[in-house]
Structures are given as structure tokens and as C-alpha cells.
């Protein structure tokens, strides 16, 4: 296996993959694979309850929150959020930090919602997280993307929105560090960055937000449909939910919880940024105060060197370092499952490469 720096789907903990392999043909004495049992069976019921309980515990969610596993990726949430939570006579505030938040804004507008862009970092090609906001006093919510996977920017602290509920797309940094969930009305995250394989979207909704869901939405697009049936209105993404449960168990029992995870993530990122900043060969693309702990984006002196860097890294057992096609350059995604050893190997390679071509 190589050191995997893919942005998503991304690396997963090896012990989890091995556990799945070991019990894949016979899940807990059922004589069936987990992908063959009924989603209404006691086996799967325990699996989904375990994933929900671990999510609640890891994030410190109070009773006011409900945990759901939906489908359609994080991208479906771009329209489900305004459809369910902002009426046509309300205004929704969005902070535009590029890519994903831009797409979320677009969907709200398609639905005819009145959108206020409370802040944007478009003036500098989304290389930073804004610090000044113009919130609408009675906005339905304030939506932001906690980590821009592509630009390599991340909120280090969340804004104070007063009594307006915050809604965040946390697809690429959920469970990477400790935060206070209480100001949030809804949090969503596609599984395939930090939680498991693709196929499920974790949605955490504050129960009072469910009162807003209008009657005229199709059943499958209503949060209430899934809240009332504990994510089991129809067949849920069983394998992904099972996989997420094991990743969360790893996070709790092997890593030792969120504080330990955050410390490790900070150590990994500091190591990598230090390598980028020293020597003058590499150049980070995000502004320093807005740098992501999860997606480290950087450039080399020219594009042909970047191509060579990605190729030689792979020859040395390190994959997934090409930047997103929309921005170019290089990107190392160092989610929870990426070990410090992987980062150290990358840093060693970067130093050798800079010496050779610098
Ligand atoms: C990957 C990603 C998405 C898109 O997720 P899908 O599950 O492919 O819809 C949305 N937002 C963020 C922040 C992401 O990193």
C-alpha cells in the first residue's frame, strides 16, 4: 500500500479496513455479509445505532440534536438546506469562501430564495477566510463551508451569529478538531473525506429546525421523513454506515477521542507547512491564518516541476498529490486517517526533491 494523500474518497484507517476484510463474509455469526443482511435486521439496527451513538459522543451533541445518515452526497444538501429551512419570504445568509459555498449559493438562488452574501473572499481568489460579515438580523440561517477542500482554507474559529442558527458544510473537516456544536442549526458532511467511503452524508440537525420543513416538499427531500424514521424511511447506505461506525470506533478507542485527534492533526499540518515555508522552493497558496489542517495546497517554481513532483512522489510510494483540476498545483490531503509517518515520509521526499531541482 502507498501513502495516500487523496482529497476524497481518501485514505481510511488500515485497522478498520482489515477488520472489515476479516468479517466481510460472516458478520458477527450471522452467516451473511453485512452487505447481505436486511436493513431491518437486528444486525444492521445495532450497526446504525452504534454509528449514531459514537457521533453524538465524539461531537458532544446534546439531546436537541438528531443524527441522520442520508444519501445524495454533500451536494444534495446544497438544495435541501434552503428548501427545508428557509421560506420564500425569508432571507438566507451565506459566506462565500469558494467552490462549495459558491455551489450552495447557486442552489439557494435556483430555488428562488433571497440570498445575502454576508462576506466573500473572491477578491483574492478565495485564498483566505473572511473576518468581517454583514449578517441579516432575521436571516433564516448563516451558511458557511468550514474547510475548503480545494483552496486549502479552513475556519480557525466560527463567527458569532447571535441567535441566527449556523449551518455548515463540514465535509472535509468533520471530527478533525474539537468545536462547540451548540450554535449550529444543521451540520452536514459527505462521508468520503474524514468518515468512511462515499455513499452517505452525515446530517446533524437541531430538532427545532424540523418545525420549519414545509408541507409541499417531496417525501425524499424532507428532513422530517428521515428524522421520524431514524434514517430508515427507505434502505439506507448500509455498508457506508457500517464503515463509518468502525472509523468512529477507531477514533474513540485507538486514537483516544477528539482532543487527541486534533493534537495529531495539528502536529501533522505544522510539520508539512514548516517544510513548505522553509527553503523558498515551495509556496503555500492559502493565507497563513486561513491555512487548512486537512488540505495543504502549495505550488512549485513552475508547472513542469509540479508534474515531475507528483510523478516522482508516486514512484516513491506517495499518491494523490496533484491539486484539484480547477486550481492546479499540488495538494496533500492529510485527513484523520493519514498517519504522522505518512506526513514525515512526504516531508523527507519534499526536501530531497527541492535539493535536486531547486
Ligand atoms: C467533497 C466536498 C463536497 C462534495 O461532496 P459530494 O459528496 O461529492 O456531493 C462538498 N463540500 C465539501 C466541503 C467537500 O469537501
mmCIF file of C-alpha atoms and ligand atoms in Angstrom:
data_model
loop_
_atom_site.group_PDB
_atom_site.id
_atom_site.type_symbol
_atom_site.label_atom_id
_atom_site.label_comp_id
_atom_site.label_asym_id
_atom_site.label_seq_id
_atom_site.Cartn_x
_atom_site.Cartn_y
_atom_site.Cartn_z
ATOM 1 C CA UNK A 1 0.000 0.000 0.000
ATOM 2 C CA UNK A 2 1.115 3.567 -0.716
ATOM 3 C CA UNK A 3 0.890 6.659 1.453
ATOM 4 C CA UNK A 4 -2.395 8.062 0.215
ATOM 5 C CA UNK A 5 -2.915 11.840 0.108
ATOM 6 C CA UNK A 6 -6.120 11.775 -1.933
ATOM 7 C CA UNK A 7 -8.679 14.519 -1.308
ATOM 8 C CA UNK A 8 -11.725 12.256 -1.389
ATOM 9 C CA UNK A 9 -12.522 9.461 -1.437
ATOM 10 C CA UNK A 10 -9.489 9.356 0.784
ATOM 11 C CA UNK A 11 -7.319 7.175 2.984
ATOM 12 C CA UNK A 12 -9.057 5.179 5.719
ATOM 13 C CA UNK A 13 -7.516 3.597 8.824
ATOM 14 C CA UNK A 14 -5.794 0.336 7.922
ATOM 15 C CA UNK A 15 -7.031 -1.482 11.070
ATOM 16 C CA UNK A 16 -10.602 -0.637 10.020
ATOM 17 C CA UNK A 17 -10.081 -1.979 6.503
ATOM 18 C CA UNK A 18 -8.591 -5.150 7.975
ATOM 19 C CA UNK A 19 -11.487 -5.572 10.393
ATOM 20 C CA UNK A 20 -13.947 -5.242 7.517
ATOM 21 C CA UNK A 21 -11.980 -7.747 5.470
ATOM 22 C CA UNK A 22 -11.927 -10.222 8.352
ATOM 23 C CA UNK A 23 -15.691 -10.111 8.977
ATOM 24 C CA UNK A 24 -16.819 -9.461 5.416
ATOM 25 C CA UNK A 25 -18.150 -12.942 4.683
ATOM 26 C CA UNK A 26 -19.699 -13.647 8.069
ATOM 27 C CA UNK A 27 -20.913 -10.644 10.017
ATOM 28 C CA UNK A 28 -20.969 -11.453 13.741
ATOM 29 C CA UNK A 29 -22.065 -15.051 13.304
ATOM 30 C CA UNK A 30 -24.996 -14.177 11.028
ATOM 31 C CA UNK A 31 -23.643 -16.425 8.283
ATOM 32 C CA UNK A 32 -24.049 -13.435 5.938
ATOM 33 C CA UNK A 33 -22.010 -10.438 4.889
ATOM 34 C CA UNK A 34 -23.006 -7.070 6.314
ATOM 35 C CA UNK A 35 -23.903 -6.140 2.724
ATOM 36 C CA UNK A 36 -26.335 -9.075 2.571
ATOM 37 C CA UNK A 37 -28.375 -8.547 5.744
ATOM 38 C CA UNK A 38 -31.688 -6.705 5.855
ATOM 39 C CA UNK A 39 -31.525 -3.090 6.923
ATOM 40 C CA UNK A 40 -34.419 -4.005 9.248
ATOM 41 C CA UNK A 41 -32.439 -6.827 10.887
ATOM 42 C CA UNK A 42 -31.077 -6.697 14.429
ATOM 43 C CA UNK A 43 -27.586 -6.775 12.936
ATOM 44 C CA UNK A 44 -27.950 -3.579 10.993
ATOM 45 C CA UNK A 45 -30.019 -1.956 13.703
ATOM 46 C CA UNK A 46 -27.087 -2.327 16.092
ATOM 47 C CA UNK A 47 -24.705 -1.029 13.432
ATOM 48 C CA UNK A 48 -26.603 2.202 12.782
ATOM 49 C CA UNK A 49 -27.337 2.802 16.467
ATOM 50 C CA UNK A 50 -23.642 2.411 17.217
ATOM 51 C CA UNK A 51 -22.658 4.913 14.487
ATOM 52 C CA UNK A 52 -25.212 7.428 15.812
ATOM 53 C CA UNK A 53 -24.132 6.979 19.445
ATOM 54 C CA UNK A 54 -20.457 7.397 18.600
ATOM 55 C CA UNK A 55 -21.199 10.530 16.549
ATOM 56 C CA UNK A 56 -23.117 12.014 19.485
ATOM 57 C CA UNK A 57 -20.342 11.172 21.925
ATOM 58 C CA UNK A 58 -17.436 12.357 19.761
ATOM 59 C CA UNK A 59 -19.068 15.698 18.952
ATOM 60 C CA UNK A 60 -20.649 16.159 22.381
ATOM 61 C CA UNK A 61 -24.131 16.577 20.902
ATOM 62 C CA UNK A 62 -26.940 17.391 23.326
ATOM 63 C CA UNK A 63 -30.477 15.976 23.123
ATOM 64 C CA UNK A 64 -31.516 18.925 20.980
ATOM 65 C CA UNK A 65 -29.678 17.373 18.030
ATOM 66 C CA UNK A 66 -30.635 14.433 15.864
ATOM 67 C CA UNK A 67 -28.094 12.470 13.825
ATOM 68 C CA UNK A 68 -29.099 11.264 10.362
ATOM 69 C CA UNK A 69 -27.427 9.384 7.530
ATOM 70 C CA UNK A 70 -28.761 10.491 4.149
ATOM 71 C CA UNK A 71 -27.797 9.956 0.520
ATOM 72 C CA UNK A 72 -27.119 12.283 -2.406
ATOM 73 C CA UNK A 73 -23.737 13.462 -1.105
ATOM 74 C CA UNK A 74 -22.988 16.808 0.439
ATOM 75 C CA UNK A 75 -24.147 18.277 -2.885
ATOM 76 C CA UNK A 76 -27.796 17.361 -2.244
ATOM 77 C CA UNK A 77 -27.629 19.352 0.976
ATOM 78 C CA UNK A 78 -26.894 22.474 -1.073
ATOM 79 C CA UNK A 79 -30.568 22.414 -2.118
ATOM 80 C CA UNK A 80 -32.138 20.533 0.821
ATOM 81 C CA UNK A 81 -30.990 23.193 3.268
ATOM 82 C CA UNK A 82 -32.782 26.150 1.644
ATOM 83 C CA UNK A 83 -35.777 24.009 0.598
ATOM 84 C CA UNK A 84 -36.390 22.856 4.154
ATOM 85 C CA UNK A 85 -35.118 25.671 6.299
ATOM 86 C CA UNK A 86 -35.688 28.974 4.502
ATOM 87 C CA UNK A 87 -39.170 30.045 3.464
ATOM 88 C CA UNK A 88 -39.712 32.121 0.332
ATOM 89 C CA UNK A 89 -40.266 35.300 2.328
ATOM 90 C CA UNK A 90 -37.102 34.866 4.382
ATOM 91 C CA UNK A 91 -33.524 35.699 3.551
ATOM 92 C CA UNK A 92 -30.605 33.322 3.929
ATOM 93 C CA UNK A 93 -27.069 34.497 4.640
ATOM 94 C CA UNK A 94 -24.090 32.771 3.039
ATOM 95 C CA UNK A 95 -20.370 33.278 3.451
ATOM 96 C CA UNK A 96 -18.660 32.600 0.142
ATOM 97 C CA UNK A 97 -15.238 31.003 0.566
ATOM 98 C CA UNK A 98 -15.267 29.448 -2.894
ATOM 99 C CA UNK A 99 -16.147 26.226 -4.681
ATOM 100 C CA UNK A 100 -18.581 24.513 -2.315
ATOM 101 C CA UNK A 101 -20.113 27.603 -0.771
ATOM 102 C CA UNK A 102 -20.433 29.096 -4.255
ATOM 103 C CA UNK A 103 -22.365 25.975 -5.301
ATOM 104 C CA UNK A 104 -24.556 26.150 -2.191
ATOM 105 C CA UNK A 105 -25.422 29.778 -3.018
ATOM 106 C CA UNK A 106 -26.258 28.817 -6.579
ATOM 107 C CA UNK A 107 -28.761 26.169 -5.426
ATOM 108 C CA UNK A 108 -30.482 28.539 -2.997
ATOM 109 C CA UNK A 109 -30.887 31.018 -5.858
ATOM 110 C CA UNK A 110 -32.248 28.369 -8.237
ATOM 111 C CA UNK A 111 -34.943 27.761 -5.627
ATOM 112 C CA UNK A 112 -35.804 31.452 -5.701
ATOM 113 C CA UNK A 113 -34.575 32.133 -2.173
ATOM 114 C CA UNK A 114 -33.339 35.570 -1.312
ATOM 115 C CA UNK A 115 -29.603 35.221 -0.638
ATOM 116 C CA UNK A 116 -27.381 37.693 1.177
ATOM 117 C CA UNK A 117 -23.682 37.037 0.692
ATOM 118 C CA UNK A 118 -22.563 38.152 4.161
ATOM 119 C CA UNK A 119 -18.882 38.003 3.232
ATOM 120 C CA UNK A 120 -16.739 36.694 0.389
ATOM 121 C CA UNK A 121 -13.067 36.063 -0.240
ATOM 122 C CA UNK A 122 -13.466 36.093 -4.016
ATOM 123 C CA UNK A 123 -11.368 39.283 -4.256
ATOM 124 C CA UNK A 124 -8.250 37.214 -3.522
ATOM 125 C CA UNK A 125 -9.215 34.064 -5.334
ATOM 126 C CA UNK A 126 -10.667 32.544 -2.130
ATOM 127 C CA UNK A 127 -7.244 32.253 -0.538
ATOM 128 C CA UNK A 128 -8.473 33.366 2.903
ATOM 129 C CA UNK A 129 -11.382 33.143 5.344
ATOM 130 C CA UNK A 130 -13.184 36.490 5.764
ATOM 131 C CA UNK A 131 -13.339 38.152 9.162
ATOM 132 C CA UNK A 132 -15.927 40.874 8.569
ATOM 133 C CA UNK A 133 -19.570 39.948 7.981
ATOM 134 C CA UNK A 134 -22.810 41.706 7.140
ATOM 135 C CA UNK A 135 -25.423 39.393 8.585
ATOM 136 C CA UNK A 136 -29.150 39.942 8.043
ATOM 137 C CA UNK A 137 -30.625 40.433 11.543
ATOM 138 C CA UNK A 138 -33.519 37.994 10.992
ATOM 139 C CA UNK A 139 -31.815 35.660 8.485
ATOM 140 C CA UNK A 140 -33.136 32.088 8.286
ATOM 141 C CA UNK A 141 -29.586 30.889 8.855
ATOM 142 C CA UNK A 142 -25.939 31.662 8.110
ATOM 143 C CA UNK A 143 -24.342 29.049 5.869
ATOM 144 C CA UNK A 144 -20.608 28.522 5.512
ATOM 145 C CA UNK A 145 -18.140 25.830 4.477
ATOM 146 C CA UNK A 146 -15.847 25.059 7.392
ATOM 147 C CA UNK A 147 -12.981 23.830 5.194
ATOM 148 C CA UNK A 148 -12.444 24.477 1.502
ATOM 149 C CA UNK A 149 -11.003 21.174 0.327
ATOM 150 C CA UNK A 150 -9.792 22.666 -2.963
ATOM 151 C CA UNK A 151 -8.346 26.030 -1.923
ATOM 152 C CA UNK A 152 -6.875 24.672 1.306
ATOM 153 C CA UNK A 153 -8.553 27.186 3.617
ATOM 154 C CA UNK A 154 -10.263 26.480 6.927
ATOM 155 C CA UNK A 155 -12.083 28.499 9.560
ATOM 156 C CA UNK A 156 -9.976 28.522 12.723
ATOM 157 C CA UNK A 157 -12.876 29.979 14.749
ATOM 158 C CA UNK A 158 -16.528 30.290 13.794
ATOM 159 C CA UNK A 159 -18.292 33.669 13.548
ATOM 160 C CA UNK A 160 -20.689 34.915 16.194
ATOM 161 C CA UNK A 161 -24.105 34.967 14.517
ATOM 162 C CA UNK A 162 -26.082 35.773 17.659
ATOM 163 C CA UNK A 163 -29.416 33.993 17.607
ATOM 164 C CA UNK A 164 -29.237 33.109 13.896
ATOM 165 C CA UNK A 165 -28.576 29.372 13.536
ATOM 166 C CA UNK A 166 -25.354 28.479 11.767
ATOM 167 C CA UNK A 167 -25.347 25.849 9.072
ATOM 168 C CA UNK A 168 -22.086 24.370 7.939
ATOM 169 C CA UNK A 169 -20.809 22.078 5.249
ATOM 170 C CA UNK A 170 -18.132 20.229 7.227
ATOM 171 C CA UNK A 171 -17.494 17.558 4.610
ATOM 172 C CA UNK A 172 -13.732 17.868 4.699
ATOM 173 C CA UNK A 173 -13.048 18.596 8.362
ATOM 174 C CA UNK A 174 -15.788 16.986 10.424
ATOM 175 C CA UNK A 175 -14.347 15.301 13.519
ATOM 176 C CA UNK A 176 -10.870 16.656 12.845
ATOM 177 C CA UNK A 177 -10.913 19.039 15.814
ATOM 178 C CA UNK A 178 -12.976 19.983 18.824
ATOM 179 C CA UNK A 179 -15.705 22.596 18.361
ATOM 180 C CA UNK A 180 -18.854 23.728 20.131
ATOM 181 C CA UNK A 181 -21.903 22.425 18.250
ATOM 182 C CA UNK A 182 -24.448 24.496 20.190
ATOM 183 C CA UNK A 183 -24.758 27.490 17.784
ATOM 184 C CA UNK A 184 -25.488 25.192 14.839
ATOM 185 C CA UNK A 185 -28.918 24.533 13.391
ATOM 186 C CA UNK A 186 -27.542 21.961 10.993
ATOM 187 C CA UNK A 187 -24.204 20.407 10.093
ATOM 188 C CA UNK A 188 -23.649 18.184 7.086
ATOM 189 C CA UNK A 189 -20.716 16.175 5.794
ATOM 190 C CA UNK A 190 -20.274 13.779 2.915
ATOM 191 C CA UNK A 191 -18.615 10.665 4.346
ATOM 192 C CA UNK A 192 -15.780 10.229 1.885
ATOM 193 C CA UNK A 193 -13.252 12.708 3.323
ATOM 194 C CA UNK A 194 -12.993 12.049 7.020
ATOM 195 C CA UNK A 195 -15.590 9.434 7.926
ATOM 196 C CA UNK A 196 -15.616 6.486 5.548
ATOM 197 C CA UNK A 197 -16.256 5.539 1.936
ATOM 198 C CA UNK A 198 -18.634 7.504 -0.318
ATOM 199 C CA UNK A 199 -22.366 6.883 -0.170
ATOM 200 C CA UNK A 200 -23.670 8.544 2.981
ATOM 201 C CA UNK A 201 -23.989 12.109 4.195
ATOM 202 C CA UNK A 202 -23.927 12.720 7.910
ATOM 203 C CA UNK A 203 -26.582 15.307 8.792
ATOM 204 C CA UNK A 204 -26.841 16.683 12.316
ATOM 205 C CA UNK A 205 -29.989 18.727 12.756
ATOM 206 C CA UNK A 206 -31.242 20.669 15.750
ATOM 207 C CA UNK A 207 -34.730 19.314 16.383
ATOM 208 C CA UNK A 208 -36.478 22.710 16.400
ATOM 209 C CA UNK A 209 -35.268 23.250 12.810
ATOM 210 C CA UNK A 210 -37.586 20.404 11.798
ATOM 211 C CA UNK A 211 -40.585 22.651 12.574
ATOM 212 C CA UNK A 212 -39.621 24.743 9.548
ATOM 213 C CA UNK A 213 -39.946 21.942 6.990
ATOM 214 C CA UNK A 214 -42.763 22.937 4.611
ATOM 215 C CA UNK A 215 -45.601 20.547 3.729
ATOM 216 C CA UNK A 216 -45.159 20.796 -0.020
ATOM 217 C CA UNK A 217 -41.779 19.120 -0.389
ATOM 218 C CA UNK A 218 -41.404 15.671 -1.936
ATOM 219 C CA UNK A 219 -41.064 12.985 0.740
ATOM 220 C CA UNK A 220 -37.453 12.094 -0.056
ATOM 221 C CA UNK A 221 -36.338 15.731 0.173
ATOM 222 C CA UNK A 222 -37.790 16.395 3.643
ATOM 223 C CA UNK A 223 -35.578 16.198 6.731
ATOM 224 C CA UNK A 224 -38.654 15.184 8.744
ATOM 225 C CA UNK A 225 -39.034 11.999 6.673
ATOM 226 C CA UNK A 226 -35.653 10.754 7.839
ATOM 227 C CA UNK A 227 -35.837 12.242 11.346
ATOM 228 C CA UNK A 228 -39.141 10.449 12.064
ATOM 229 C CA UNK A 229 -37.756 7.100 10.880
ATOM 230 C CA UNK A 230 -34.209 7.409 12.262
ATOM 231 C CA UNK A 231 -32.699 7.444 8.746
ATOM 232 C CA UNK A 232 -34.633 4.269 7.844
ATOM 233 C CA UNK A 233 -37.506 5.617 5.754
ATOM 234 C CA UNK A 234 -36.062 3.656 2.846
ATOM 235 C CA UNK A 235 -32.960 1.490 2.529
ATOM 236 C CA UNK A 236 -30.058 3.474 3.964
ATOM 237 C CA UNK A 237 -26.491 3.227 2.589
ATOM 238 C CA UNK A 238 -25.850 0.206 4.824
ATOM 239 C CA UNK A 239 -22.222 -0.525 4.003
ATOM 240 C CA UNK A 240 -21.126 3.087 4.360
ATOM 241 C CA UNK A 241 -22.908 3.482 7.702
ATOM 242 C CA UNK A 242 -21.259 0.275 8.951
ATOM 243 C CA UNK A 243 -17.878 1.530 7.750
ATOM 244 C CA UNK A 244 -18.367 4.925 9.390
ATOM 245 C CA UNK A 245 -19.206 3.202 12.677
ATOM 246 C CA UNK A 246 -15.875 1.366 12.588
ATOM 247 C CA UNK A 247 -13.945 4.538 11.734
ATOM 248 C CA UNK A 248 -15.598 6.288 14.692
ATOM 249 C CA UNK A 249 -14.760 3.341 16.948
ATOM 250 C CA UNK A 250 -11.140 3.668 15.789
ATOM 251 C CA UNK A 251 -11.289 7.395 16.523
ATOM 252 C CA UNK A 252 -12.592 6.804 20.046
ATOM 253 C CA UNK A 253 -10.687 3.702 21.060
ATOM 254 C CA UNK A 254 -7.430 3.710 19.096
ATOM 255 C CA UNK A 255 -6.780 7.434 18.661
ATOM 256 C CA UNK A 256 -8.363 8.278 22.017
ATOM 257 C CA UNK A 257 -11.031 10.846 21.113
ATOM 258 C CA UNK A 258 -11.376 14.267 19.544
ATOM 259 C CA UNK A 259 -8.777 16.158 21.607
ATOM 260 C CA UNK A 260 -6.100 13.591 20.738
ATOM 261 C CA UNK A 261 -7.174 13.636 17.092
ATOM 262 C CA UNK A 262 -6.936 17.413 16.969
ATOM 263 C CA UNK A 263 -3.462 17.399 18.536
ATOM 264 C CA UNK A 264 -2.265 14.862 15.988
ATOM 265 C CA UNK A 265 -3.816 16.779 13.100
ATOM 266 C CA UNK A 266 -2.131 19.990 14.262
ATOM 267 C CA UNK A 267 1.203 18.219 14.536
ATOM 268 C CA UNK A 268 0.897 16.763 11.024
ATOM 269 C CA UNK A 269 -0.101 20.094 9.465
ATOM 270 C CA UNK A 270 2.624 22.052 11.292
ATOM 271 C CA UNK A 271 5.208 19.602 10.041
ATOM 272 C CA UNK A 272 4.095 19.967 6.453
ATOM 273 C CA UNK A 273 3.679 23.754 6.443
ATOM 274 C CA UNK A 274 7.116 24.072 8.018
ATOM 275 C CA UNK A 275 8.550 22.122 5.075
ATOM 276 C CA UNK A 276 6.697 24.389 2.637
ATOM 277 C CA UNK A 277 7.810 27.610 4.321
ATOM 278 C CA UNK A 278 11.479 26.781 4.702
ATOM 279 C CA UNK A 279 13.861 26.938 1.792
ATOM 280 C CA UNK A 280 11.862 29.091 -0.654
ATOM 281 C CA UNK A 281 11.250 26.282 -3.138
ATOM 282 C CA UNK A 282 7.626 25.564 -2.231
ATOM 283 C CA UNK A 283 4.961 28.220 -1.811
ATOM 284 C CA UNK A 284 1.720 27.790 0.146
ATOM 285 C CA UNK A 285 -1.359 29.121 -1.677
ATOM 286 C CA UNK A 286 -3.642 29.906 1.284
ATOM 287 C CA UNK A 287 -3.038 32.892 3.522
ATOM 288 C CA UNK A 288 -1.279 31.813 6.685
ATOM 289 C CA UNK A 289 -4.078 32.484 9.222
ATOM 290 C CA UNK A 290 -6.545 30.630 6.987
ATOM 291 C CA UNK A 291 -4.483 27.528 6.280
ATOM 292 C CA UNK A 292 -6.287 24.210 6.448
ATOM 293 C CA UNK A 293 -5.176 21.414 8.752
ATOM 294 C CA UNK A 294 -6.731 18.942 6.307
ATOM 295 C CA UNK A 295 -5.843 20.039 2.770
ATOM 296 C CA UNK A 296 -2.394 21.519 2.336
ATOM 297 C CA UNK A 297 -2.130 23.334 -1.007
ATOM 298 C CA UNK A 298 1.153 24.506 -2.472
ATOM 299 C CA UNK A 299 2.957 25.405 -5.658
ATOM 300 C CA UNK A 300 6.414 24.706 -7.006
ATOM 301 C CA UNK A 301 8.515 27.181 -9.039
ATOM 302 C CA UNK A 302 6.878 26.054 -12.306
ATOM 303 C CA UNK A 303 4.244 23.723 -13.661
ATOM 304 C CA UNK A 304 6.627 21.242 -15.230
ATOM 305 C CA UNK A 305 8.253 20.780 -11.815
ATOM 306 C CA UNK A 306 4.807 20.181 -10.343
ATOM 307 C CA UNK A 307 4.148 17.426 -12.846
ATOM 308 C CA UNK A 308 7.517 15.917 -12.047
ATOM 309 C CA UNK A 309 6.877 16.246 -8.299
ATOM 310 C CA UNK A 310 3.598 14.335 -8.491
ATOM 311 C CA UNK A 311 5.166 11.642 -10.665
ATOM 312 C CA UNK A 312 8.305 11.155 -8.594
ATOM 313 C CA UNK A 313 6.274 11.160 -5.363
ATOM 314 C CA UNK A 314 4.220 8.274 -6.706
ATOM 315 C CA UNK A 315 7.385 6.429 -7.707
ATOM 316 C CA UNK A 316 8.388 6.829 -4.062
ATOM 317 C CA UNK A 317 5.116 5.424 -2.739
ATOM 318 C CA UNK A 318 3.137 8.632 -2.186
ATOM 319 C CA UNK A 319 -0.065 9.180 -4.169
ATOM 320 C CA UNK A 320 -2.811 11.758 -4.632
ATOM 321 C CA UNK A 321 -0.649 14.885 -4.555
ATOM 322 C CA UNK A 322 -1.979 16.610 -7.659
ATOM 323 C CA UNK A 323 -4.009 19.733 -6.913
ATOM 324 C CA UNK A 324 -7.680 19.917 -7.920
ATOM 325 C CA UNK A 325 -8.115 20.356 -11.678
ATOM 326 C CA UNK A 326 -9.753 23.763 -11.111
ATOM 327 C CA UNK A 327 -6.679 25.267 -9.381
ATOM 328 C CA UNK A 328 -3.636 23.219 -10.404
ATOM 329 C CA UNK A 329 -0.546 22.984 -8.228
ATOM 330 C CA UNK A 330 -0.127 20.364 -5.537
ATOM 331 C CA UNK A 331 -2.260 19.326 -2.610
ATOM 332 C CA UNK A 332 -1.630 16.917 0.217
ATOM 333 C CA UNK A 333 -4.839 15.919 1.961
ATOM 334 C CA UNK A 334 -3.972 14.817 5.465
ATOM 335 C CA UNK A 335 -7.290 13.790 6.984
ATOM 336 C CA UNK A 336 -7.669 11.963 10.306
ATOM 337 C CA UNK A 337 -6.573 8.630 8.868
ATOM 338 C CA UNK A 338 -3.303 9.929 7.430
ATOM 339 C CA UNK A 339 -0.555 8.975 9.860
ATOM 340 C CA UNK A 340 2.278 11.165 11.083
ATOM 341 C CA UNK A 341 4.586 8.634 9.401
ATOM 342 C CA UNK A 342 2.954 9.366 6.048
ATOM 343 C CA UNK A 343 3.487 13.093 6.540
ATOM 344 C CA UNK A 344 7.098 12.542 7.605
ATOM 345 C CA UNK A 345 7.731 10.462 4.502
ATOM 346 C CA UNK A 346 6.261 13.228 2.357
ATOM 347 C CA UNK A 347 8.368 15.903 4.058
ATOM 348 C CA UNK A 348 11.521 13.835 3.517
ATOM 349 C CA UNK A 349 10.630 13.456 -0.128
ATOM 350 C CA UNK A 350 9.923 17.198 -0.465
ATOM 351 C CA UNK A 351 13.318 18.066 0.974
ATOM 352 C CA UNK A 352 15.127 15.682 -1.362
ATOM 353 C CA UNK A 353 13.147 16.958 -4.346
ATOM 354 C CA UNK A 354 13.876 20.614 -3.533
ATOM 355 C CA UNK A 355 17.576 19.851 -3.194
ATOM 356 C CA UNK A 356 17.620 18.040 -6.523
ATOM 357 C CA UNK A 357 15.697 20.639 -8.583
ATOM 358 C CA UNK A 358 15.958 23.848 -6.541
HETATM 359 C C1 LIG B 1 -16.188 16.894 -1.361
HETATM 360 C C2 LIG B 1 -16.985 18.027 -0.865
HETATM 361 C C3 LIG B 1 -18.306 18.256 -1.281
HETATM 362 C C4 LIG B 1 -18.981 17.403 -2.324
HETATM 363 O O1 LIG B 1 -19.401 16.228 -1.751
HETATM 364 P P1 LIG B 1 -20.262 15.155 -2.580
HETATM 365 O O2 LIG B 1 -20.494 14.113 -1.527
HETATM 366 O O3 LIG B 1 -19.421 14.695 -3.713
HETATM 367 O O4 LIG B 1 -21.509 15.804 -3.007
HETATM 368 C C5 LIG B 1 -18.985 19.313 -0.730
HETATM 369 N N1 LIG B 1 -18.418 20.107 0.182
HETATM 370 C C6 LIG B 1 -17.147 19.924 0.608
HETATM 371 C C7 LIG B 1 -16.568 20.857 1.625
HETATM 372 C C8 LIG B 1 -16.394 18.875 0.098
HETATM 373 O O5 LIG B 1 -15.139 18.699 0.515
#
